[in-house]
Short mmCIF file of C-alpha atoms and ligand atoms in Angstrom, two decimals:
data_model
loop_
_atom_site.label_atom_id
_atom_site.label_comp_id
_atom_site.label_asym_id
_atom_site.label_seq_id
_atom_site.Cartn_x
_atom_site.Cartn_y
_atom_site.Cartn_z
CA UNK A 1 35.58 -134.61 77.50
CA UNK A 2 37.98 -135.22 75.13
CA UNK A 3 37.87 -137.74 71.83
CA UNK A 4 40.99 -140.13 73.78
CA UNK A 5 38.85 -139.94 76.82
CA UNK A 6 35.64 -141.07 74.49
CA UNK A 7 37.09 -143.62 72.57
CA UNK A 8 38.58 -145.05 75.68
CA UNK A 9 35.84 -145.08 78.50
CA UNK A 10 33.99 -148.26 78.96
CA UNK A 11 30.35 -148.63 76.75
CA UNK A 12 28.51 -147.33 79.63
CA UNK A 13 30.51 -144.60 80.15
CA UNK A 14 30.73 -143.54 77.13
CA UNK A 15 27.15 -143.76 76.17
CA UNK A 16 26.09 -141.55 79.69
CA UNK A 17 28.88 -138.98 78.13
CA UNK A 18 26.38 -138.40 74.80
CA UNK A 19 23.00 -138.78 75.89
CA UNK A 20 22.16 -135.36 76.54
CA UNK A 21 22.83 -134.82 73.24
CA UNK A 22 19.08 -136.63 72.23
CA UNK A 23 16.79 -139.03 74.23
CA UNK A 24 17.04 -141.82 71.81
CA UNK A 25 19.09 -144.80 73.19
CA UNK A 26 19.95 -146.65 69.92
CA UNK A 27 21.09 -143.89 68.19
CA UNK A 28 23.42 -143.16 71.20
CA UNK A 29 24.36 -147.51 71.72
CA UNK A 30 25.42 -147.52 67.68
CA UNK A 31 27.63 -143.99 68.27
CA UNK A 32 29.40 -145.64 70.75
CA UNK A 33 29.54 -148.98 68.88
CA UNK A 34 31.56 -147.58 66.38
CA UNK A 35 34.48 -146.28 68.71
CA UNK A 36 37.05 -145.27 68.42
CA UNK A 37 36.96 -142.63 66.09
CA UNK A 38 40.59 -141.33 64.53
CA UNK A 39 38.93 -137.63 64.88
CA UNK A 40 36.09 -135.30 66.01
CA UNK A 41 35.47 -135.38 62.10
CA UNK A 42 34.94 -138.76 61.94
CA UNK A 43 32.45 -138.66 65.40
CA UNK A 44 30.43 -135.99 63.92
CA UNK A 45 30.37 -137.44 60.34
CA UNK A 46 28.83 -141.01 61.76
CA UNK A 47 26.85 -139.43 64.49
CA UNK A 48 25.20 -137.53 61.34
CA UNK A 49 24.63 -140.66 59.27
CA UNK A 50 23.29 -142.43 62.09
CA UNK A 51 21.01 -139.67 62.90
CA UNK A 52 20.02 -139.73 59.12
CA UNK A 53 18.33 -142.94 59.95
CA UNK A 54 15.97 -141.34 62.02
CA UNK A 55 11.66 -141.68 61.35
CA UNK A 56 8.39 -140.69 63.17
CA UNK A 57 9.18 -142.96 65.85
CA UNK A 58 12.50 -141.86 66.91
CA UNK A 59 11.21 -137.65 66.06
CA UNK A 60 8.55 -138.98 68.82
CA UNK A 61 11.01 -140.24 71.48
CA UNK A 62 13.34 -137.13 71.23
CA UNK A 63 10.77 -134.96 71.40
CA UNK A 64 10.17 -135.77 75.66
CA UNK A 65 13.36 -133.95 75.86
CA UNK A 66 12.64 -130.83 74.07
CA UNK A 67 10.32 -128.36 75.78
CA UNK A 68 7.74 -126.35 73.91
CA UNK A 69 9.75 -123.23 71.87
CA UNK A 70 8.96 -120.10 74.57
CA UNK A 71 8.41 -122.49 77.63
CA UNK A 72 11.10 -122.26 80.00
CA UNK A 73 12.53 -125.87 80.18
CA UNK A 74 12.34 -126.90 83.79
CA UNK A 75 14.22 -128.85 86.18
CA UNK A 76 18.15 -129.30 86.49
CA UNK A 77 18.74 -132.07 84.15
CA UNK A 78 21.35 -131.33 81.47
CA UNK A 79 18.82 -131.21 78.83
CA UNK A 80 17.13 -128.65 80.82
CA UNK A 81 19.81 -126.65 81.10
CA UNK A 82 20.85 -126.63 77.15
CA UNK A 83 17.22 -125.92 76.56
CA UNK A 84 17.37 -122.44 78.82
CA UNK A 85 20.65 -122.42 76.83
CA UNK A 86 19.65 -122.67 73.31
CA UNK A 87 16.47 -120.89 74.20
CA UNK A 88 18.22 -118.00 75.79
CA UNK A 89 17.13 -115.62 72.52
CA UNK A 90 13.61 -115.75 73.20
CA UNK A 91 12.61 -112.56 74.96
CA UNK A 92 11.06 -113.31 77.77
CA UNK A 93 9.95 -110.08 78.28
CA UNK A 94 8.21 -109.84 74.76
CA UNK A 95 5.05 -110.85 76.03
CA UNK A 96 3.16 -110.43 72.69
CA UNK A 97 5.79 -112.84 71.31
CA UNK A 98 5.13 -115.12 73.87
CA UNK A 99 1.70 -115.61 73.59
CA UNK A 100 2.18 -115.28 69.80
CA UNK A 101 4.42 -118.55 70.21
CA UNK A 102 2.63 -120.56 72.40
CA UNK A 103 -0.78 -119.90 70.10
CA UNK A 104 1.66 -121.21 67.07
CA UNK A 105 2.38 -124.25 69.26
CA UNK A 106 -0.94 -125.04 69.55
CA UNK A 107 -1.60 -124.64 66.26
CA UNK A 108 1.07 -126.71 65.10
CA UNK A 109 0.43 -129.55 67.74
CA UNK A 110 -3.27 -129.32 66.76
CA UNK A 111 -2.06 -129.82 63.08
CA UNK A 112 0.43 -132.63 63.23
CA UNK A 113 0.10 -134.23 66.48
CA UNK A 114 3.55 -133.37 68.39
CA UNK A 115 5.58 -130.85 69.46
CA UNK A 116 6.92 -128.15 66.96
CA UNK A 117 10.79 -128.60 66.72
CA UNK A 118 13.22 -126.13 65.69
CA UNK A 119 17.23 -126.10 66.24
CA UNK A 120 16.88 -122.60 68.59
CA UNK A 121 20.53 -121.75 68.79
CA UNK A 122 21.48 -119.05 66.69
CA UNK A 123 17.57 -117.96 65.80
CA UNK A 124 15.37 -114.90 67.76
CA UNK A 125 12.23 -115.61 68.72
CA UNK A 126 10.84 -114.11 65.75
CA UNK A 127 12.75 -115.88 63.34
CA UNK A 128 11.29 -119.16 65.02
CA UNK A 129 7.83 -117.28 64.67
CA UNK A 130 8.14 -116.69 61.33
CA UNK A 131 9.68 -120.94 60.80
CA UNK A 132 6.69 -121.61 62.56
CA UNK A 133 4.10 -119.66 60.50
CA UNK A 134 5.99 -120.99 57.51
CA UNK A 135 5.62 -125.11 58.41
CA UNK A 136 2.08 -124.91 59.58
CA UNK A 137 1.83 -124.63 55.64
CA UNK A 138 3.79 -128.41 55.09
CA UNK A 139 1.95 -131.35 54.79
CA UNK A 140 2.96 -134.23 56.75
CA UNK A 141 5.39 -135.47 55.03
CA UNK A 142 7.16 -132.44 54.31
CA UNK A 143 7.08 -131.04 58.04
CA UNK A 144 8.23 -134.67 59.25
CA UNK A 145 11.00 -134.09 57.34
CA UNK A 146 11.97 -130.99 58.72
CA UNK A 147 11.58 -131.10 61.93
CA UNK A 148 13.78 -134.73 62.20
CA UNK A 149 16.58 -131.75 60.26
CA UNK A 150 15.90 -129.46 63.00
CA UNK A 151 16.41 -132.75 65.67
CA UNK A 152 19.87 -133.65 63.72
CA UNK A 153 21.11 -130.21 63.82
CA UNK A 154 20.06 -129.82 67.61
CA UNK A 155 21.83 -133.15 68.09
CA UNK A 156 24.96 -132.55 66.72
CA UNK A 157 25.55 -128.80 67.86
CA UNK A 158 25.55 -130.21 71.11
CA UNK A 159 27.74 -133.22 70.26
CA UNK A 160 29.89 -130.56 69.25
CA UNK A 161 29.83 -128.57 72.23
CA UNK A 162 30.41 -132.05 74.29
CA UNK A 163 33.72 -132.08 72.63
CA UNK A 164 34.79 -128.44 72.17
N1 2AL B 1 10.68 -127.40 70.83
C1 2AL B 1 11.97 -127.09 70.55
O1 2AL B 1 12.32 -126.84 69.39
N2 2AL B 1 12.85 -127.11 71.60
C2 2AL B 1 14.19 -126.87 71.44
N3 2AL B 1 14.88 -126.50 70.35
C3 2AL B 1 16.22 -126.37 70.69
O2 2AL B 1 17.14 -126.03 69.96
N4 2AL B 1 16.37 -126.66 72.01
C4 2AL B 1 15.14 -127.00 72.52
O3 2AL B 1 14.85 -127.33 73.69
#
């Protein structure tokens, strides 16, 4: 879609155009608010201050839409399908990686209580390993911190993609 098309669509439109992007509503509702937008700049700059507003509650929402790091996302949806996307450097062969990623899961869900998070495009499954080992060190605070960086990032690479 382009930025024209965007800026012009009706609300509802508009708003279905983005929401893949992350499964919280207002954040999505005030992006669209603020059409139009004199450039992709200007999208991605208050897309990122909106997401900057972000706290436990909203980490919480999002997190329905991102499957577990190693767990094939299923179904047909377009989140599904970026998921397998982003995903696509685990090796799902690696079977030793896989179980050594859904043990860190555990772990981490056992520890703070939700999903572990982690912008996947870009990163091997080792690398996300190794992010994982790494947090299960944070304390609350800290990790909450990080993984609503690791939702913004996932949020607007694929705002950017919706654009490209
Ligand atoms: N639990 C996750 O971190 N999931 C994901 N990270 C991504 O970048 N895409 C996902 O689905």
């Amino acid at each position: 879609m382009s930025l024209e098309q965007f800026n012009q669509a009706p609300a509802a439109d508009a708003k279905q155009q983005i929401a893949h992007c992350v499964a919280i509503a207002d954040w999505s509702e005030a992006l669209v608010a603020a059409r139009p937008f004199a450039s992709l700049a200007s999208l991605l700059t208050t897309a990122n201050a909106l997401a900057g507003e972000w706290d436990a509650q909203a980490l919480n929402q999002a997190l329905s839409a991102h499957p577990r790091i190693g767990e094939k996302a299923q179904g047909t949806g377009k989140e599904a399908t970026l998921s397998r996307g982003e995903q696509s450097s685990v090796n799902a062969d690696d079977l030793a990686l896989k179980q050594a990623l859904q043990a860190g899961n555990a772990a981490y869900e056992e520890q703070f209580g939700r999903v572990f998070l982690i912008r996947a495009k870009g990163r091997s499954g080792e690398e996300m390993l190794s992010e994982l080992v790494r947090r299960l060190a944070n304390d609350p605070q800290q990790e909450q911190q990080e993984a609503l960086q690791q939702l913004r990032e996932i949020t607007l690479l694929r705002l950017k993609e919706t654009f490209a």
